[in-house]
Amino acid sequence: MEKTRAILVDITKCIGCQSCEQACKQVHGFPMETEARLSPTALTVIEEHGDKFVRRMCMHCEDPACASACLVGALRKTATGPVTYDGAKCIGCRYCVVACPFSVPRYEWSKLAPLVKKCDMCAARQSAGQLPACVEACPTGASIVGWRDEILEEAERRILGDAKYVKHIYGSQEAGGTSVFFLSDVAFEKLGFAAAPQQPMPVLTANALGDVPTVVMVGGAVLSGIYWITQRRVAVADEERRER
Amino acid sequence: MKGLSNKITLWRGMVGLIFAAGLYATYARFAWGLGRATNLTDAQPWGLWVGMGTLCGVGLSAGGFAIAAAVYLLGFERYRPVLRTAVLVSFLGYLSVIAGMMYELGLPWRIWHPIFMWNRHSMLFEISWCVMLYTTVLALEFSPALVEKIPWEGLRNWYLKWHHEVLIALVMVGVVLSSLHQSFLGGLYLITKGKLDPLWYSASLPTMFYLSAIPAGLAVTIMAMYLSIRSLKADVDPAVLSEVSRLIAPLLALYAMFRFVDLITHNAMPYMFRWREESWSFWLEMGLFVVGPLVLLSREKIRNNPQTLYWTCAMVVAGFMTNRLNVSITGLQASSGVYYIPKWTEFASTLMILAAVVMAFRYAVIYLDILPKVAARPRWTVGRVAEA
């Protein structure tokens, strides 16, 4: 299996300096004002929960709900990990916004030709050998990037090595596993983390969609059969009438 | 006659107002964008246009495939007088859904993208293809009503002969396509696990949507027939309405049984009795869509009186709409954290599209041979012309 990239955010190390937010806005050419929530011009934000700072961004699911939902395939999971969006394909149906278990994608409601906006883990920068802008800007090492299996090992090492951590890597199970992980010393539900289903989301629709060929074949056969019987009954009735 | 002409002006006035408001809402939608013209947000990205326009629009148009299957495949000749009305209502219904999409989509000029850009893992992709194909099927099923008005006999006969040859195949394709996308509309919400309220979320959402659409579509067909008899003086034996209505109660009972078993197996029962809006909406839905119609339709007196039957069907339709709006709006409210009430523009544009459907249906019934010609047709056409 090909190696994929992943980000680890250690909430215990975040000082809330918002350097990641600023760096993200800079590489995307967004206006630099600080925003409190994710928006079309804020693809990552630091949310304050008590004295904790929680970074929000796309989770880059292993098997993303948005990519399975998108009818034109504008969203897709790339081989290297990031979930990317092709605005040229998008028709603006917003099913990805409905489908995302983490409520991440943002829509440009104020525009006349609106697109979906979400973090793409700086896919272009990473394939050019650079770090994602947010990780590069982080002064405390609260956000790190690496190969997914190594990042997961590192997260486990931290949890086992220090009793302060909650014994869960958020993102390891959620939505069947993601490529962005969080470590915390406070229960995740107290920090506004979604209690996402512990299974890959596309599985929920795959079963129903798998039925399509069956429905078409069996349905067509049954309908033809019914029609044949109906015709036969009419023919027999005609025959009997003529005999009488 | 004075009373009649007054009534007509009142209705015309209302239609005029609806169109004025709808056109302004259309201007707002395309000049201001979705943000200013709707109350949609990232937390509630689908609102009235999807809940009412798409989910109800497609669901309430299920009468066409059901009646076509009954007449052509099952050989129930007694429903033939209803056939053209049912197909016309469905055809107009699907056209209204496509018109509604032009408002709903953020980039409506790219509505053709799914034809070339495929994602077989997407519920919405399958739905878009089914709707495209089935609208074509409906257009073909309905086409003889238009073609038979062509003055050139050779062309007319050639087309009708061809149509007769492909009709059965067309009906079968229509039944398969309808079965797929009627259920897939429910399938859209399978991915909202953890967000949609347990009173509506279920792995059986596709089955629920399919089973509920057929009785609702039949109810709409009865309503359209009744209105044609009453206001367009179509000479139809009202007994046929009662005949169609006899299908609705068993279908609703089947749906109710599935729904009930499903709620129990999902352990959703406790959610019914909580003091919250979702539970009230649930009981409203149950009362209008299941309990009320089942009680009323079990009484022969109500089935056999066209007017009481009409209002019972209206109840079925209202209950059906409550269900679809519950799935698409009410049931998602708590998890979204916002309280969505559609903006007036959303109501106005939806209402205008509905008014356009009613008008198109009316003119089709007046100028085409939609309803059975029990009485001599010229009598009432001539009568209408004289009035105007």
XYZ file of C-alpha atoms in Angstrom:
632
model
C 0.000 0.000 0.000
C 1.137 3.472 -0.841
C 2.206 5.731 1.980
C -0.086 8.656 2.706
C 0.461 11.927 4.514
C -1.181 12.843 7.809
C -1.206 15.697 10.319
C -1.118 15.343 14.106
C -2.468 18.196 16.244
C -1.504 17.986 19.930
C -3.936 20.262 21.745
C -1.761 20.210 24.885
C 0.978 21.981 22.945
C -1.150 24.635 21.252
C -0.727 28.141 22.671
C -3.432 29.701 20.484
C -1.069 32.010 18.592
C -3.048 31.537 15.355
C 0.101 31.421 13.226
C -1.455 28.449 11.366
C -4.555 30.524 10.540
C -2.459 33.399 9.256
C -0.174 31.162 7.190
C -3.210 29.414 5.656
C -4.780 32.720 4.696
C -1.513 33.921 3.262
C -0.883 30.964 0.928
C -4.502 31.134 -0.286
C -4.453 34.908 -0.753
C -7.395 35.418 1.622
C -7.975 38.676 3.560
C -5.939 38.499 6.764
C -8.636 39.340 9.354
C -8.991 36.695 12.069
C -12.211 34.660 11.908
C -13.787 32.743 14.782
C -15.284 29.914 12.681
C -14.410 28.031 9.531
C -15.486 30.040 6.484
C -14.765 30.212 2.756
C -11.794 32.428 3.668
C -10.731 30.565 6.822
C -9.937 26.928 6.055
C -8.444 26.386 9.483
C -9.266 28.276 12.685
C -8.340 28.077 16.345
C -11.472 27.709 18.485
C -11.260 28.506 22.177
C -12.876 26.023 24.552
C -12.203 27.184 28.105
C -8.421 27.440 28.338
C -7.898 25.015 25.448
C -7.230 25.939 21.849
C -8.701 23.589 19.290
C -7.662 23.781 15.678
C -10.376 22.955 13.171
C -9.785 21.890 9.582
C -10.743 19.198 7.092
C -10.088 15.756 8.612
C -9.070 14.217 5.255
C -10.948 10.967 5.909
C -9.465 7.720 4.619
C -12.794 6.998 2.926
C -14.442 10.431 2.715
C -18.210 10.936 2.852
C -17.903 14.057 0.692
C -16.092 12.233 -2.115
C -18.692 9.456 -2.168
C -21.513 12.017 -2.102
C -20.233 14.290 -4.883
C -22.192 13.364 -8.003
C -19.624 14.731 -10.451
C -16.536 13.505 -8.602
C -15.243 16.992 -7.848
C -14.031 15.806 -4.440
C -11.613 12.907 -4.241
C -9.174 11.176 -1.963
C -5.754 11.473 -3.567
C -3.251 8.613 -3.412
C -1.014 10.665 -1.123
C -3.680 11.398 1.499
C -5.231 14.849 0.951
C -8.913 15.106 -0.043
C -8.946 17.612 -2.894
C -11.673 19.609 -4.636
C -11.935 20.428 -8.326
C -14.003 23.589 -8.612
C -14.281 23.232 -12.386
C -16.480 20.139 -11.991
C -18.670 21.350 -9.080
C -22.315 22.142 -9.861
C -23.066 23.605 -6.431
C -25.462 20.959 -5.095
C -23.905 21.117 -1.595
C -24.456 17.422 -0.887
C -20.853 17.322 0.389
C -21.810 19.900 3.027
C -24.783 17.717 4.026
C -22.690 14.534 4.039
C -19.573 15.586 5.978
C -19.702 14.006 9.464
C -17.416 16.784 10.783
C -19.377 19.697 9.213
C -16.249 21.039 7.544
C -16.961 22.145 3.930
C -17.938 25.787 3.562
C -19.962 27.297 0.720
C -19.422 30.735 -0.812
C -23.011 31.816 -0.128
C -22.333 35.456 -0.944
C -20.983 34.812 -4.452
C -22.935 34.578 -7.701
C -20.787 31.643 -8.887
C -20.211 29.987 -5.519
C -17.786 27.123 -4.904
C -17.076 24.849 -1.950
C -14.073 25.751 0.171
C -12.131 23.415 2.426
C -8.568 22.601 3.408
C -6.673 20.433 0.895
C -3.704 19.767 3.209
C -1.677 21.965 0.848
C -1.573 19.053 -1.614
C 0.310 21.103 -4.213
C 2.916 22.338 -1.702
C 3.402 18.804 -0.340
C 3.963 17.271 -3.750
C 6.559 19.998 -4.329
C 8.332 18.788 -1.190
C 7.125 21.597 1.081
C 5.222 21.321 4.364
C 1.535 22.333 4.670
C 1.560 26.068 5.425
C -0.122 25.647 8.832
C 2.386 23.024 10.024
C 5.323 25.039 8.771
C 4.083 28.091 10.685
C 3.454 26.297 14.004
C 6.071 27.589 16.504
C 5.459 24.984 19.251
C 5.217 21.779 17.239
C 1.552 21.382 18.169
C 0.939 20.476 14.519
C 3.271 18.048 12.798
C 3.025 16.299 9.448
C 4.431 12.980 8.268
C 3.627 9.556 6.907
C 0.309 8.383 8.322
C 1.583 5.175 9.933
C 4.522 6.989 11.547
C 2.278 9.833 12.724
C -0.072 7.296 14.338
C 2.882 5.593 16.042
C 4.056 8.947 17.361
C 0.554 9.706 18.703
C 0.428 6.347 20.472
C 3.878 6.896 21.924
C 2.764 10.224 23.405
C -0.424 8.764 24.908
C 1.465 5.849 26.484
C 4.304 8.062 27.689
C 2.242 10.686 29.494
C -0.769 10.037 31.758
C -2.253 13.493 31.112
C -3.538 12.462 27.665
C -7.045 11.177 27.028
C -6.577 7.554 25.917
C -7.920 8.155 22.435
C -6.491 9.457 19.197
C -9.360 11.453 17.697
C -9.425 10.566 14.032
C -8.124 7.019 14.390
C -11.668 5.562 14.505
C -13.962 8.462 13.555
C -15.613 8.041 10.151
C -13.519 4.914 9.697
C -10.241 6.762 10.222
C -8.932 10.108 9.007
C -5.612 11.668 8.039
C -5.768 14.391 10.676
C -5.397 13.297 14.300
C -5.923 15.103 17.580
C -4.476 14.452 21.028
C -5.975 16.097 24.097
C -5.821 16.164 27.893
C -9.536 17.054 28.094
C -12.414 14.831 26.911
C -12.950 15.447 23.197
C -16.716 15.980 23.500
C -16.009 18.917 25.836
C -13.927 20.538 23.100
C -16.661 20.539 20.466
C -15.495 17.439 18.584
C -18.254 15.698 16.630
C -19.237 12.211 17.801
C -18.869 10.908 14.247
C -19.896 7.305 13.452
C -17.017 4.830 13.938
C -17.257 3.480 10.400
C -16.397 4.620 6.880
C -19.347 6.784 5.836
C -19.588 5.658 2.175
C -20.444 2.133 3.410
C -23.824 3.560 4.465
C -24.821 4.216 0.855
C -22.730 1.563 -0.891
C -25.130 -1.274 -0.030
C -28.144 0.503 -1.501
C -26.174 1.523 -4.594
C -24.860 -2.001 -5.051
C -28.461 -3.071 -5.579
C -28.794 -1.094 -8.826
C -27.804 -3.872 -11.266
C -29.917 -6.358 -9.288
C -32.973 -4.111 -9.321
C -32.581 -3.495 -13.040
C -32.139 -7.192 -13.912
C -34.641 -8.718 -11.502
C -37.090 -5.830 -11.933
C -36.965 -6.120 -15.707
C -37.436 -9.907 -15.580
C -40.328 -9.730 -13.085
C -42.099 -6.984 -15.043
C -41.720 -8.910 -18.292
C -43.102 -11.998 -16.569
C -46.076 -10.104 -15.202
C -46.763 -8.604 -18.616
C -46.573 -12.034 -20.263
C -49.067 -13.483 -17.737
C -51.423 -10.526 -18.237
C -51.301 -10.927 -22.023
C -51.801 -14.685 -21.746
C -54.883 -14.215 -19.583
C -56.376 -11.758 -22.074
C -55.643 -14.180 -24.943
C -57.203 -17.127 -23.080
C -60.285 -15.050 -22.231
C -60.658 -14.061 -25.904
C -60.303 -17.675 -26.973
C -62.991 -18.842 -24.543
C -65.362 -16.120 -25.697
C -64.899 -17.155 -29.312
C -65.526 -20.832 -28.522
C -68.801 -19.951 -26.835
C -72.965 33.021 -14.381
C -71.878 36.092 -12.451
C -70.686 34.006 -9.506
C -68.534 31.909 -11.811
C -66.836 34.861 -13.477
C -66.147 36.458 -10.076
C -64.521 33.246 -8.949
C -62.357 33.145 -12.028
C -61.117 36.695 -11.502
C -60.294 35.919 -7.861
C -58.212 32.899 -8.911
C -56.599 34.856 -11.735
C -55.730 37.632 -9.297
C -54.096 35.149 -6.956
C -52.113 33.561 -9.763
C -51.004 37.049 -10.835
C -49.819 37.848 -7.322
C -47.987 34.517 -7.030
C -46.220 35.147 -10.335
C -45.290 38.724 -9.417
C -43.765 37.574 -6.119
C -42.166 34.532 -7.761
C -40.556 36.568 -10.524
C -39.146 39.032 -8.011
C -37.804 36.101 -5.983
C -36.250 34.742 -9.178
C -34.578 38.084 -9.769
C -33.334 38.071 -6.173
C -31.954 34.531 -6.502
C -29.910 35.283 -9.610
C -28.972 38.915 -8.943
C -28.128 38.666 -5.232
C -26.949 35.056 -4.953
C -27.987 32.284 -2.568
C -26.671 34.022 0.544
C -28.937 37.039 0.375
C -31.869 35.392 -1.395
C -32.237 32.436 0.997
C -31.865 31.554 4.664
C -29.554 28.672 3.797
C -26.279 28.352 5.695
C -23.411 25.886 5.976
C -25.270 24.337 8.922
C -28.494 23.975 6.889
C -27.251 23.749 3.298
C -30.477 22.188 1.969
C -33.784 23.868 2.716
C -37.209 24.320 1.215
C -36.055 23.945 -2.386
C -34.725 20.454 -1.726
C -37.270 19.445 0.926
C -40.333 20.688 -0.931
C -39.218 21.177 -4.533
C -37.187 18.010 -5.015
C -38.269 15.477 -2.375
C -41.997 16.330 -2.525
C -41.902 17.146 -6.243
C -40.525 13.741 -7.226
C -42.461 11.804 -4.591
C -45.831 13.321 -5.438
C -45.185 12.552 -9.117
C -45.127 8.803 -8.462
C -48.703 8.392 -9.708
C -47.601 8.186 -13.339
C -45.507 5.045 -13.071
C -47.928 3.371 -10.640
C -50.994 3.834 -12.867
C -49.018 3.010 -16.042
C -47.829 -0.239 -14.444
C -51.354 -1.066 -13.269
C -52.900 -0.558 -16.712
C -50.220 -1.807 -19.107
C -48.379 -4.452 -17.089
C -50.988 -5.752 -14.678
C -53.845 -5.326 -17.143
C -56.132 -3.417 -14.757
C -58.221 -1.836 -17.499
C -60.463 -0.119 -14.950
C -57.717 2.444 -14.279
C -57.310 3.397 -17.949
C -59.500 6.524 -17.659
C -56.993 7.887 -15.111
C -53.898 7.052 -17.151
C -53.341 10.244 -19.116
C -54.057 12.470 -16.130
C -51.573 10.507 -14.017
C -48.861 10.639 -16.683
C -49.438 14.351 -17.320
C -49.275 15.219 -13.608
C -46.048 13.227 -13.256
C -44.489 14.764 -16.357
C -45.275 18.293 -15.165
C -44.066 17.325 -11.683
C -40.664 16.253 -12.995
C -40.382 19.380 -15.140
C -41.052 21.416 -11.987
C -38.287 19.535 -10.164
C -35.843 20.382 -12.959
C -36.998 24.026 -12.935
C -36.518 24.061 -9.154
C -32.970 22.752 -9.615
C -32.125 25.925 -11.526
C -32.771 27.846 -8.288
C -31.273 25.278 -5.949
C -27.936 24.624 -7.622
C -25.217 27.134 -6.917
C -23.967 26.795 -10.511
C -27.150 25.885 -12.421
C -25.531 26.406 -15.833
C -23.485 23.301 -15.079
C -26.551 21.103 -14.564
C -25.386 18.937 -17.497
C -22.102 17.992 -15.777
C -23.361 14.619 -14.417
C -23.902 13.424 -17.995
C -20.147 13.494 -18.605
C -18.621 13.538 -15.116
C -19.447 10.298 -13.370
C -19.249 9.134 -9.787
C -20.904 5.749 -9.453
C -20.485 5.867 -5.645
C -22.828 8.840 -5.359
C -26.540 8.489 -4.532
C -27.090 11.867 -6.127
C -25.401 10.744 -9.342
C -27.809 7.809 -9.702
C -30.746 10.086 -8.913
C -29.700 12.680 -11.484
C -29.468 10.026 -14.191
C -32.778 8.412 -13.209
C -34.524 11.789 -13.237
C -33.049 12.676 -16.638
C -34.031 9.324 -18.147
C -37.429 9.081 -16.482
C -38.399 12.611 -17.534
C -37.610 11.507 -21.088
C -39.729 8.366 -20.590
C -42.620 10.501 -19.294
C -42.302 12.867 -22.249
C -42.525 9.868 -24.603
C -45.405 8.302 -22.651
C -47.282 11.593 -22.841
C -46.336 12.448 -26.434
C -49.376 10.866 -28.189
C -51.634 13.463 -26.535
C -49.699 16.114 -28.459
C -48.966 14.132 -31.624
C -52.615 13.226 -32.214
C -53.254 16.967 -32.645
C -50.849 17.123 -35.611
C -52.918 17.798 -38.745
C -50.791 15.601 -41.083
C -52.303 12.136 -40.966
C -49.292 10.255 -42.354
C -46.856 11.612 -39.786
C -49.395 11.171 -37.012
C -50.061 7.531 -37.863
C -46.398 6.740 -38.324
C -45.553 8.148 -34.884
C -48.478 6.540 -33.095
C -47.659 3.168 -34.646
C -44.037 3.459 -33.506
C -45.210 4.578 -30.083
C -47.517 1.598 -29.771
C -44.609 -0.744 -30.474
C -42.285 0.680 -27.838
C -44.902 1.559 -25.217
C -44.659 -1.586 -23.076
C -40.861 -1.393 -22.980
C -41.168 2.284 -22.100
C -43.520 1.541 -19.208
C -41.195 -1.167 -17.874
C -38.178 1.145 -18.052
C -40.272 3.791 -16.281
C -41.172 1.429 -13.438
C -37.543 0.371 -12.904
C -36.217 3.947 -13.045
C -38.928 5.188 -10.681
C -38.355 2.385 -8.209
C -34.659 3.250 -8.166
C -34.787 6.989 -7.726
C -37.845 7.181 -5.505
C -35.953 5.028 -3.006
C -32.602 6.725 -3.600
C -34.061 10.054 -2.537
C -34.348 8.436 0.891
C -30.902 6.962 0.314
C -29.495 10.503 0.147
C -29.980 10.735 3.903
C -28.242 7.428 4.751
C -25.001 9.369 4.954
C -26.419 11.721 7.629
C -25.996 9.027 10.295
C -25.391 10.736 13.611
C -27.003 13.957 12.370
C -30.578 12.988 11.434
C -32.963 12.415 14.355
C -33.603 8.723 15.254
C -37.310 9.205 14.492
C -36.349 9.386 10.805
C -32.852 7.977 10.402
C -32.933 4.347 9.404
C -31.017 2.012 7.148
C -34.428 1.410 5.510
C -34.875 5.043 4.427
C -34.850 4.006 0.730
C -37.667 1.490 1.279
C -39.642 4.018 3.346
C -39.377 6.660 0.635
C -40.463 4.194 -2.032
C -43.429 2.825 -0.096
C -44.670 6.290 0.871
C -44.346 7.849 -2.587
C -46.810 5.523 -4.342
C -49.914 6.223 -2.218
C -49.026 9.942 -2.166
C -48.678 9.989 -5.964
C -52.060 8.256 -6.335
C -53.631 10.817 -3.989
C -52.308 13.637 -6.180
C -53.762 11.930 -9.263
C -57.187 11.736 -7.613
C -56.983 15.417 -6.640
C -56.086 16.429 -10.193
C -58.987 14.372 -11.584
C -61.435 15.825 -9.086
C -60.423 19.397 -9.894
C -60.754 18.674 -13.617
C -64.263 17.359 -13.070
C -65.261 20.267 -10.856
C -63.724 23.305 -12.482
C -63.083 22.172 -16.073
C -66.365 20.290 -16.360
C -64.638 17.159 -17.583
C -67.285 14.496 -17.875
C -65.744 11.630 -15.926
C -67.544 9.015 -13.878
C -66.449 9.877 -10.306
C -66.627 6.167 -9.482
C -63.167 5.794 -11.015
C -61.773 8.088 -8.305
C -63.193 5.835 -5.651
C -61.688 2.886 -7.543
C -58.193 4.447 -7.396
C -58.625 5.399 -3.751
C -59.100 1.754 -2.839
C -55.401 1.248 -3.603
C -54.273 3.979 -1.231
C -55.348 2.517 2.117
C -53.601 -0.866 1.706
C -50.440 0.871 0.469
C -50.503 3.248 3.429
C -51.091 0.342 5.808
C -48.106 -1.486 4.333
C -45.975 1.627 4.763
C -47.223 2.166 8.318
C -46.354 -1.403 9.222
C -42.801 -1.032 7.886
C -42.386 2.321 9.596
C -43.619 0.969 12.920
C -41.450 -2.157 12.887
C -38.498 -0.017 11.840
C -38.995 2.436 14.709
C -39.123 -0.452 17.189
C -36.048 -2.213 15.824
C -34.110 1.071 15.935
C -35.158 1.639 19.554
C -36.568 4.990 18.474
C -39.759 4.654 20.526
C -38.577 6.810 23.482
C -37.906 9.729 21.120
C -41.597 9.851 20.211
C -42.660 10.970 23.630
C -40.184 13.724 24.359
C -41.317 17.311 24.766
C -39.645 18.806 21.692
C -40.477 20.032 18.209
C -39.196 16.884 16.473
C -41.673 14.712 18.389
C -44.598 17.041 17.652
C -43.687 17.038 13.954
C -43.486 13.261 14.088
C -47.023 12.979 15.468
C -48.320 15.532 12.962
C -46.796 13.409 10.197
C -48.265 10.196 11.609
C -51.705 11.756 12.066
C -51.888 13.279 8.587
C -50.188 10.535 6.605
C -51.134 7.335 8.402
C -53.848 7.480 11.083
C -56.206 10.052 9.535
C -56.283 8.638 5.985
C -56.508 5.020 7.175
C -59.550 5.824 9.318
C -61.213 7.959 6.635
C -60.469 5.689 3.665
C -61.818 2.649 5.468
C -65.276 4.240 5.272
C -67.108 3.584 2.039
C -69.191 6.750 2.442
C -66.064 8.887 2.321
C -64.491 6.999 -0.585
C -67.638 7.235 -2.657
C -68.186 10.959 -2.163
C -65.779 12.802 -4.497
C -65.557 15.837 -2.246
C -64.723 14.021 0.992
C -62.361 11.803 -0.990
C -60.647 14.913 -2.345
C -60.030 16.291 1.136
C -58.821 12.906 2.379
C -56.325 12.835 -0.481
C -55.272 16.367 0.417
C -54.579 15.031 3.912
C -52.421 12.215 2.495
C -50.455 14.759 0.447
C -50.039 17.083 3.448
C -48.852 14.156 5.563
C -46.423 13.062 2.874
C -45.002 16.588 2.654
C -44.661 16.712 6.441
C -42.634 13.503 6.282
C -40.261 14.799 3.604
C -39.792 18.145 5.352
C -39.199 16.318 8.633
C -36.433 14.250 7.072
C -34.839 17.158 5.241
C -35.289 19.995 7.744
C -36.855 19.253 11.165
C -34.912 16.056 11.784
C -31.564 17.717 11.053
C -32.208 20.876 13.055
C -30.860 19.785 16.431
C -27.528 18.565 15.047
C -27.110 21.619 12.814
C -27.432 24.037 15.711
C -29.432 26.540 13.664
C -33.171 27.095 13.397
C -33.957 27.307 9.688
C -37.089 29.035 8.473
C -37.176 29.533 4.696
C -36.919 33.118 3.466
C -39.942 34.556 1.618
C -38.046 34.241 -1.657
C -37.800 30.475 -1.185
C -41.553 30.246 -0.587
C -42.406 32.600 -3.457
C -40.311 30.792 -6.071
C -41.609 27.379 -4.958
C -45.188 28.640 -5.084
C -44.662 30.108 -8.548
C -43.368 26.810 -9.915
C -46.383 25.045 -8.391
C -48.732 27.618 -9.929
C -47.062 27.101 -13.311
C -47.663 23.344 -13.001
C -51.344 23.885 -12.170
C -51.744 26.285 -15.101
C -49.991 23.971 -17.539
C -52.182 21.098 -16.359
C -55.309 23.209 -16.795
C -54.495 24.242 -20.345
C -53.470 20.710 -21.267
C -56.832 19.400 -20.052
C -58.656 22.148 -21.959
C -56.819 21.813 -25.265
C -55.713 18.160 -25.361
C -57.595 14.899 -24.919
C -56.398 14.127 -21.417
C -59.616 13.028 -19.805
C -61.901 10.250 -21.052
C -64.425 11.400 -23.565
C -67.558 10.059 -21.871
C -69.492 13.115 -22.991
C -69.003 14.707 -26.395
C -65.873 16.822 -25.996
C -66.864 19.692 -28.307
C -69.703 20.611 -25.935
C -67.489 21.803 -23.141
C -64.678 23.183 -25.287
C -67.165 25.248 -27.246
C -68.841 26.247 -24.013
C -65.542 27.564 -22.629
C -64.724 29.483 -25.780
C -68.140 31.117 -25.686
C -67.585 32.151 -22.089
C -64.223 33.776 -22.734
